[in-house]
Amino acid sequence: MAAVESVFDSQHFILGPEVEAFEKETAAYCQVKHSIGCGSGSDALLLALMALGVEPGDEVITVAFTFFATASAITRLGARPVFIDISPDDFNINPELIERAITPRTKAIMPVHLFGQCAEMDAMREIAERHNLPVIEDAAQAIGAEYHERRAGAMSEIGCFSFFPSKNLGGAGEGGLMTTNDDKLAEKLRLLRVHGMQPKYYHQIIGVNSRLDALQAAVLRVKLKYLDQWSDARRRNAERYEKLFAEAGIEEVITPITRPNRRHIFNQYTIRCSRRDELMSFLKQQSVGSEVYYPVPLHLQECFKYLDYEMGDLPATEQAARECLSLPIYPELTEEMQQYVVEKIAEIYREDRGK
Ligand SMILES: *Cc1c(COP(=O)(O)O)cnc(C)c1O
């Protein structure tokens, strides 16, 4: 509240010193040269694609098992999302499928670090470099996640983050961030977020209005100090679930894996289970919140019908959409609460077997 009050005292509400300080701190945190605040994670993706010159008719390779904004950023520029399937064990882009999706129109590859675990970046970078393609990381769920000791957002041309309140680092409203090690891209991203305006009222390129506001930056600067301890607590909770599920021996539930050489930050703790929807409503009756990320994969969304995908095109994605359920994982969750969650899940499958 003190940080918020100081913003009101300054009356400097958009960009300004608070945002600049936040950009410096997040650049250090994400281990990148430049960090550029913007209006939301969705805008970060849009601005990243604009900075890389994505145009109508271009193709961008990405996944369909993600939040809508990953693909809509592509389509808003008149480009085509080329959806490829995920690896069933970590829900992230399957690197083995990338190369065959590349065409002369491919302009970029956009992996998502889903649920807080980094995608397989080395294999992807190798393909991208061979084909001279830039990579954009959708790191909206992965601030502080690591892959071989490199941070999310630091392993590609541009990393994109979101401060939507449900993310690991959540603001008191909307906010987003782009990271890059490239000076020219950084300059372009800074320009694009202010209508391409430099100096005032002289427009070099056509940009958008997508600025981080100082109130968000002030709140996020306070919270950033606690981020590692919160991420550690989420990881501890994930380990506890792992143990509790193993003890309960529920064969209908598959717990999430953490790949070797990853720092998973567990934005979500996502299990696979049979009869998911029934389990979800049962948990709701027992006062346990859970959520399905994501029930309809993007290639089957109504608004993307014109892309001509069908059920069956992305089997691992479609299976994940049927089986995934995310359980409470927030840092303050107690061991008793987790015991209760696992007990309730055991109960429904036990009843089932009794039938
Ligand atoms: C949250 C999220 C976004 C969008 O971020 P907003 O700040 O809500 O616009 C994009 N991609 C993924 C994977 C997300 O989880």
Short mmCIF file of C-alpha atoms and ligand atoms in Angstrom, two decimals:
data_model
loop_
_atom_site.label_atom_id
_atom_site.label_comp_id
_atom_site.label_asym_id
_atom_site.label_seq_id
_atom_site.Cartn_x
_atom_site.Cartn_y
_atom_site.Cartn_z
CA MET A 1 0.00 0.00 0.00
CA ALA A 2 2.94 2.33 0.69
CA ALA A 3 4.23 1.67 -2.82
CA VAL A 4 0.79 2.36 -4.27
CA GLU A 5 0.47 5.58 -2.31
CA SER A 6 3.81 6.84 -3.53
CA VAL A 7 2.56 6.44 -7.12
CA PHE A 8 -0.53 8.53 -6.30
CA ASP A 9 1.71 11.11 -4.65
CA SER A 10 3.89 11.30 -7.77
CA GLN A 11 0.87 11.43 -10.15
CA HIS A 12 3.09 9.68 -12.68
CA PHE A 13 0.75 6.87 -13.73
CA ILE A 14 2.04 5.58 -17.08
CA LEU A 15 5.61 4.32 -17.64
CA GLY A 16 8.03 6.64 -15.81
CA PRO A 17 10.57 5.88 -13.06
CA GLU A 18 8.59 3.11 -11.32
CA VAL A 19 8.25 1.17 -14.59
CA GLU A 20 11.90 1.79 -15.46
CA ALA A 21 13.01 0.43 -12.09
CA PHE A 22 10.78 -2.61 -12.57
CA GLU A 23 12.25 -3.18 -16.03
CA LYS A 24 15.78 -3.11 -14.60
CA GLU A 25 14.86 -5.54 -11.85
CA THR A 26 13.08 -7.98 -14.16
CA ALA A 27 15.94 -7.84 -16.69
CA ALA A 28 18.28 -8.94 -13.88
CA TYR A 29 15.80 -11.55 -12.64
CA CYS A 30 15.27 -13.03 -16.11
CA GLN A 31 19.00 -12.76 -16.94
CA VAL A 32 18.49 -10.66 -20.06
CA LYS A 33 19.85 -7.37 -21.34
CA HIS A 34 16.50 -5.67 -21.93
CA SER A 35 13.11 -5.89 -20.32
CA ILE A 36 10.19 -3.84 -21.68
CA GLY A 37 6.89 -3.48 -19.83
CA CYS A 38 3.60 -3.50 -21.73
CA GLY A 39 -0.14 -3.72 -21.17
CA SER A 40 -0.62 -7.51 -20.93
CA GLY A 41 0.86 -10.88 -21.81
CA SER A 42 -1.37 -10.95 -24.88
CA ASP A 43 0.06 -7.63 -26.03
CA ALA A 44 3.61 -8.84 -25.34
CA LEU A 45 3.04 -11.67 -27.83
CA LEU A 46 1.48 -9.32 -30.38
CA LEU A 47 4.29 -6.75 -30.08
CA ALA A 48 6.94 -9.48 -30.31
CA LEU A 49 5.47 -10.73 -33.58
CA MET A 50 5.18 -7.16 -34.88
CA ALA A 51 8.81 -6.46 -33.98
CA LEU A 52 9.89 -9.53 -35.94
CA GLY A 53 7.93 -8.30 -38.96
CA VAL A 54 5.23 -10.99 -39.07
CA GLU A 55 2.77 -10.10 -41.82
CA PRO A 56 -0.35 -11.40 -43.56
CA GLY A 57 0.36 -14.72 -45.25
CA ASP A 58 3.22 -15.64 -42.91
CA GLU A 59 3.15 -18.79 -40.79
CA VAL A 60 4.14 -19.13 -37.14
CA ILE A 61 4.68 -22.58 -35.66
CA THR A 62 3.13 -23.02 -32.22
CA VAL A 63 0.99 -25.34 -30.09
CA ALA A 64 -2.77 -25.69 -29.65
CA PHE A 65 -2.58 -26.74 -25.99
CA THR A 66 -2.21 -23.26 -24.52
CA PHE A 67 -4.18 -20.14 -23.69
CA PHE A 68 -5.96 -18.50 -26.63
CA ALA A 69 -3.67 -15.45 -26.78
CA THR A 70 -0.72 -17.50 -28.08
CA ALA A 71 -2.54 -18.08 -31.36
CA SER A 72 -4.69 -14.95 -31.56
CA ALA A 73 -1.58 -12.76 -31.51
CA ILE A 74 -0.59 -14.52 -34.75
CA THR A 75 -3.99 -14.25 -36.41
CA ARG A 76 -4.44 -10.60 -35.45
CA LEU A 77 -1.52 -9.86 -37.79
CA GLY A 78 -3.15 -11.83 -40.60
CA ALA A 79 -0.62 -14.64 -40.20
CA ARG A 80 -1.44 -18.31 -39.80
CA PRO A 81 -0.77 -20.35 -36.67
CA VAL A 82 0.62 -23.75 -37.65
CA PHE A 83 -0.28 -26.00 -34.74
CA ILE A 84 1.92 -28.93 -33.89
CA ASP A 85 1.39 -31.57 -31.26
CA ILE A 86 2.76 -31.66 -27.70
CA SER A 87 4.84 -34.24 -25.86
CA PRO A 88 2.36 -36.12 -23.67
CA ASP A 89 4.58 -36.16 -20.59
CA ASP A 90 5.36 -32.44 -20.13
CA PHE A 91 2.52 -30.90 -22.23
CA ASN A 92 5.03 -28.77 -24.14
CA ILE A 93 5.77 -28.53 -27.87
CA ASN A 94 7.15 -31.79 -29.30
CA PRO A 95 10.49 -30.73 -30.82
CA GLU A 96 10.52 -33.76 -33.14
CA LEU A 97 7.55 -32.33 -35.03
CA ILE A 98 8.90 -28.83 -35.62
CA GLU A 99 11.10 -29.34 -38.65
CA ARG A 100 8.47 -30.97 -40.86
CA ALA A 101 6.10 -28.05 -40.17
CA ILE A 102 8.54 -25.51 -41.62
CA THR A 103 7.61 -24.07 -45.04
CA PRO A 104 8.99 -21.15 -47.07
CA ARG A 105 6.34 -18.98 -45.36
CA THR A 106 7.40 -19.82 -41.81
CA LYS A 107 8.40 -16.64 -40.02
CA ALA A 108 8.91 -17.73 -36.42
CA ILE A 109 8.55 -20.54 -33.88
CA MET A 110 6.57 -19.80 -30.73
CA PRO A 111 6.86 -22.41 -27.96
CA VAL A 112 4.92 -22.05 -24.70
CA HIS A 113 6.48 -22.93 -21.34
CA LEU A 114 3.24 -24.45 -20.16
CA PHE A 115 2.28 -24.67 -16.48
CA GLY A 116 5.68 -23.26 -15.45
CA GLN A 117 8.03 -25.78 -17.03
CA CYS A 118 10.32 -24.83 -19.90
CA ALA A 119 9.90 -26.45 -23.29
CA GLU A 120 12.79 -28.41 -24.82
CA MET A 121 14.76 -25.37 -26.01
CA ASP A 122 18.07 -26.84 -27.23
CA ALA A 123 16.53 -29.07 -29.88
CA MET A 124 14.28 -26.21 -30.97
CA ARG A 125 17.08 -23.62 -31.14
CA GLU A 126 19.14 -25.98 -33.24
CA ILE A 127 16.32 -26.29 -35.79
CA ALA A 128 15.57 -22.56 -35.65
CA GLU A 129 19.19 -21.64 -36.29
CA ARG A 130 19.50 -24.09 -39.17
CA HIS A 131 16.45 -22.49 -40.82
CA ASN A 132 17.33 -18.95 -39.74
CA LEU A 133 14.06 -18.54 -37.83
CA PRO A 134 13.52 -16.43 -34.71
CA VAL A 135 11.96 -17.96 -31.61
CA ILE A 136 9.46 -16.23 -29.32
CA GLU A 137 8.96 -17.80 -25.91
CA ASP A 138 5.45 -17.54 -24.53
CA ALA A 139 6.69 -17.49 -20.94
CA ALA A 140 3.43 -16.09 -19.51
CA GLN A 141 3.29 -18.96 -16.99
CA ALA A 142 7.01 -19.33 -16.44
CA ILE A 143 8.72 -16.34 -14.84
CA GLY A 144 11.83 -17.68 -13.09
CA ALA A 145 11.56 -21.14 -14.65
CA GLU A 146 14.89 -22.54 -15.80
CA TYR A 147 16.20 -24.83 -18.49
CA HIS A 148 19.81 -25.95 -17.99
CA GLU A 149 20.26 -22.95 -15.66
CA ARG A 150 19.01 -20.50 -18.27
CA ARG A 151 15.92 -18.52 -17.42
CA ALA A 152 12.63 -18.49 -19.32
CA GLY A 153 12.60 -15.52 -21.66
CA ALA A 154 16.39 -15.54 -22.04
CA MET A 155 16.65 -18.38 -24.55
CA SER A 156 15.16 -16.78 -27.65
CA GLU A 157 14.86 -13.56 -29.62
CA ILE A 158 11.96 -12.36 -27.44
CA GLY A 159 10.40 -13.69 -24.24
CA CYS A 160 6.83 -12.72 -23.31
CA PHE A 161 5.43 -12.56 -19.78
CA SER A 162 2.06 -11.83 -18.19
CA PHE A 163 1.22 -10.33 -14.81
CA PHE A 164 -2.43 -11.33 -14.91
CA PRO A 165 -3.35 -11.84 -11.23
CA SER A 166 -3.45 -15.66 -11.52
CA LYS A 167 0.16 -15.93 -12.69
CA ASN A 168 3.05 -16.67 -10.32
CA LEU A 169 3.92 -12.98 -10.35
CA GLY A 170 0.48 -11.39 -10.49
CA GLY A 171 -0.30 -7.69 -10.56
CA ALA A 172 -3.31 -5.80 -9.22
CA GLY A 173 -4.71 -5.68 -12.75
CA GLU A 174 -3.32 -6.20 -16.24
CA GLY A 175 0.35 -6.11 -17.14
CA GLY A 176 2.92 -7.73 -19.39
CA LEU A 177 6.61 -7.76 -20.24
CA MET A 178 8.93 -8.55 -23.12
CA THR A 179 12.56 -9.60 -22.70
CA THR A 180 15.38 -9.64 -25.26
CA ASN A 181 19.15 -9.60 -25.54
CA ASP A 182 19.00 -7.82 -28.90
CA ASP A 183 19.48 -4.02 -28.73
CA LYS A 184 17.64 -3.36 -32.01
CA LEU A 185 14.66 -5.50 -31.08
CA ALA A 186 14.51 -3.79 -27.68
CA GLU A 187 14.39 -0.39 -29.34
CA LYS A 188 11.66 -1.53 -31.71
CA LEU A 189 9.57 -3.03 -28.90
CA ARG A 190 9.86 0.23 -26.93
CA LEU A 191 8.69 2.13 -29.97
CA LEU A 192 5.84 -0.25 -30.81
CA ARG A 193 4.29 0.01 -27.35
CA VAL A 194 3.89 3.81 -27.72
CA HIS A 195 2.28 4.02 -31.17
CA GLY A 196 5.69 4.03 -32.87
CA MET A 197 6.04 7.58 -31.61
CA GLN A 198 9.50 9.20 -31.37
CA PRO A 199 9.80 12.09 -30.69
CA LYS A 200 6.37 13.09 -29.40
CA TYR A 201 3.74 13.22 -32.17
CA TYR A 202 6.17 11.98 -34.82
CA HIS A 203 5.33 8.40 -35.80
CA GLN A 204 8.06 6.31 -37.40
CA ILE A 205 6.14 3.05 -37.52
CA ILE A 206 2.58 2.00 -36.73
CA GLY A 207 2.51 0.70 -33.19
CA VAL A 208 -0.15 0.23 -30.54
CA ASN A 209 -0.94 1.69 -27.13
CA SER A 210 0.35 -0.91 -24.69
CA ARG A 211 2.18 0.59 -21.75
CA LEU A 212 2.72 -0.80 -18.29
CA ASP A 213 1.25 1.51 -15.69
CA ALA A 214 3.20 2.70 -12.69
CA LEU A 215 0.73 1.28 -10.15
CA GLN A 216 1.24 -2.20 -11.54
CA ALA A 217 4.99 -1.73 -11.59
CA ALA A 218 4.95 -0.54 -7.97
CA VAL A 219 2.92 -3.57 -6.83
CA LEU A 220 5.00 -5.98 -8.91
CA ARG A 221 8.28 -4.57 -7.58
CA VAL A 222 7.19 -5.39 -4.04
CA LYS A 223 6.02 -8.88 -5.03
CA LEU A 224 9.10 -9.67 -7.14
CA LYS A 225 11.13 -9.81 -3.91
CA TYR A 226 9.04 -12.76 -2.73
CA LEU A 227 8.80 -14.58 -6.05
CA ASP A 228 11.57 -17.12 -5.43
CA GLN A 229 10.28 -18.03 -2.02
CA TRP A 230 6.77 -18.46 -3.45
CA SER A 231 8.08 -20.58 -6.32
CA ASP A 232 9.99 -22.73 -3.81
CA ALA A 233 6.81 -23.20 -1.79
CA ARG A 234 4.92 -24.26 -4.93
CA ARG A 235 7.66 -26.78 -5.68
CA ARG A 236 7.49 -28.09 -2.10
CA ASN A 237 3.71 -28.48 -2.49
CA ALA A 238 4.22 -30.39 -5.74
CA GLU A 239 6.63 -32.76 -3.99
CA ARG A 240 4.09 -33.29 -1.22
CA TYR A 241 1.36 -34.14 -3.73
CA GLU A 242 3.73 -36.55 -5.43
CA LYS A 243 4.32 -38.33 -2.13
CA LEU A 244 0.66 -38.29 -1.10
CA PHE A 245 -0.53 -39.65 -4.47
CA ALA A 246 2.13 -42.37 -4.37
CA GLU A 247 1.00 -43.40 -0.87
CA ALA A 248 -2.66 -43.38 -1.88
CA GLY A 249 -1.84 -45.57 -4.89
CA ILE A 250 -4.52 -44.10 -7.16
CA GLU A 251 -3.80 -45.67 -10.51
CA GLU A 252 -6.36 -43.46 -12.29
CA VAL A 253 -4.21 -40.40 -11.63
CA ILE A 254 -0.93 -39.53 -13.36
CA THR A 255 1.03 -36.80 -11.56
CA PRO A 256 3.07 -34.24 -13.53
CA ILE A 257 6.71 -34.89 -14.29
CA THR A 258 9.61 -32.46 -14.06
CA ARG A 259 12.12 -33.09 -16.81
CA PRO A 260 15.82 -33.25 -15.88
CA ASN A 261 17.67 -29.92 -15.79
CA ARG A 262 14.51 -27.92 -15.25
CA ARG A 263 13.43 -25.51 -12.55
CA HIS A 264 9.66 -25.98 -12.67
CA ILE A 265 7.78 -23.10 -11.03
CA PHE A 266 4.37 -24.83 -11.00
CA ASN A 267 2.12 -22.04 -12.18
CA GLN A 268 -0.24 -25.00 -12.31
CA TYR A 269 -0.09 -28.48 -10.81
CA THR A 270 -1.75 -30.52 -13.52
CA ILE A 271 -2.64 -34.16 -13.20
CA ARG A 272 -4.06 -36.47 -15.84
CA CYS A 273 -7.00 -38.53 -14.72
CA SER A 274 -9.84 -40.64 -16.00
CA ARG A 275 -13.43 -39.30 -15.83
CA ARG A 276 -12.04 -35.83 -15.29
CA ASP A 277 -15.27 -33.84 -15.41
CA GLU A 278 -16.89 -36.04 -12.78
CA LEU A 279 -13.86 -35.70 -10.54
CA MET A 280 -13.93 -31.95 -10.96
CA SER A 281 -17.57 -31.58 -9.92
CA PHE A 282 -17.06 -33.99 -7.02
CA LEU A 283 -14.13 -31.88 -5.81
CA LYS A 284 -16.27 -28.78 -6.10
CA GLN A 285 -18.87 -30.37 -3.81
CA GLN A 286 -16.06 -31.04 -1.34
CA SER A 287 -14.98 -27.35 -1.46
CA VAL A 288 -11.82 -28.07 -3.44
CA GLY A 289 -11.18 -25.69 -6.31
CA SER A 290 -9.77 -27.13 -9.50
CA GLU A 291 -9.58 -25.94 -13.08
CA VAL A 292 -9.27 -27.38 -16.56
CA TYR A 293 -6.46 -25.80 -18.56
CA TYR A 294 -7.57 -26.17 -21.37
CA PRO A 295 -10.82 -27.96 -22.27
CA VAL A 296 -10.87 -27.06 -25.99
CA PRO A 297 -7.53 -27.07 -27.81
CA LEU A 298 -7.07 -24.07 -30.08
CA HIS A 299 -7.17 -25.98 -33.38
CA LEU A 300 -10.78 -26.97 -32.54
CA GLN A 301 -12.01 -23.52 -31.47
CA GLU A 302 -14.99 -22.13 -33.32
CA CYS A 303 -13.14 -18.97 -34.36
CA PHE A 304 -10.29 -20.98 -35.93
CA LYS A 305 -12.53 -23.16 -38.11
CA TYR A 306 -11.18 -21.37 -41.18
CA LEU A 307 -7.76 -22.88 -40.46
CA ASP A 308 -9.25 -26.28 -41.45
CA TYR A 309 -8.06 -28.45 -38.61
CA GLU A 310 -10.10 -31.43 -37.46
CA MET A 311 -10.45 -33.63 -34.42
CA GLY A 312 -7.70 -36.23 -34.68
CA ASP A 313 -5.07 -33.88 -36.13
CA LEU A 314 -3.26 -33.43 -32.79
CA PRO A 315 -3.83 -36.60 -30.76
CA ALA A 316 -1.61 -35.82 -27.76
CA THR A 317 -3.12 -32.33 -27.48
CA GLU A 318 -6.68 -33.64 -27.68
CA GLN A 319 -5.99 -36.33 -25.09
CA ALA A 320 -4.51 -33.77 -22.71
CA ALA A 321 -7.59 -31.57 -23.16
CA ARG A 322 -9.76 -34.53 -22.10
CA GLU A 323 -7.66 -35.68 -19.14
CA CYS A 324 -6.03 -32.66 -17.54
CA LEU A 325 -7.06 -31.24 -14.19
CA SER A 326 -5.14 -28.59 -12.27
CA LEU A 327 -5.20 -28.82 -8.47
CA PRO A 328 -4.54 -26.07 -5.88
CA ILE A 329 -0.79 -25.43 -5.64
CA TYR A 330 -0.53 -21.85 -4.31
CA PRO A 331 2.32 -21.18 -1.86
CA GLU A 332 0.16 -20.91 1.29
CA LEU A 333 -1.47 -24.32 0.79
CA THR A 334 -0.95 -26.45 3.89
CA GLU A 335 -0.09 -30.13 4.18
CA GLU A 336 -3.51 -30.85 5.75
CA MET A 337 -5.24 -29.23 2.79
CA GLN A 338 -3.24 -31.33 0.39
CA GLN A 339 -4.03 -34.50 2.36
CA TYR A 340 -7.70 -33.59 2.11
CA VAL A 341 -7.48 -33.07 -1.67
CA VAL A 342 -5.77 -36.42 -2.23
CA GLU A 343 -8.14 -38.22 0.16
CA LYS A 344 -11.15 -36.88 -1.72
CA ILE A 345 -9.68 -37.93 -5.06
CA ALA A 346 -8.97 -41.40 -3.66
CA GLU A 347 -12.55 -41.56 -2.42
CA ILE A 348 -14.19 -41.09 -5.80
CA TYR A 349 -12.10 -43.77 -7.49
CA ARG A 350 -12.57 -46.13 -4.54
CA GLU A 351 -16.35 -45.74 -4.78
CA ASP A 352 -15.97 -46.41 -8.43
CA ARG A 353 -14.24 -49.70 -7.92
CA GLY A 354 -16.81 -50.70 -5.31
CA LYS A 355 -19.57 -50.44 -7.92
C1 LIG B 1 -1.95 -15.71 -19.34
C2 LIG B 1 -1.39 -16.15 -20.64
C3 LIG B 1 -1.29 -15.29 -21.74
C4 LIG B 1 -1.92 -13.92 -21.80
O1 LIG B 1 -1.56 -13.07 -20.80
P1 LIG B 1 -2.56 -11.85 -20.40
O2 LIG B 1 -1.72 -11.01 -19.52
O3 LIG B 1 -3.74 -12.44 -19.72
O4 LIG B 1 -2.93 -11.16 -21.67
C5 LIG B 1 -0.66 -15.77 -22.88
N1 LIG B 1 -0.17 -17.02 -22.96
C6 LIG B 1 -0.27 -17.88 -21.93
C7 LIG B 1 0.33 -19.23 -22.06
C8 LIG B 1 -0.89 -17.48 -20.74
O5 LIG B 1 -0.99 -18.34 -19.73
#
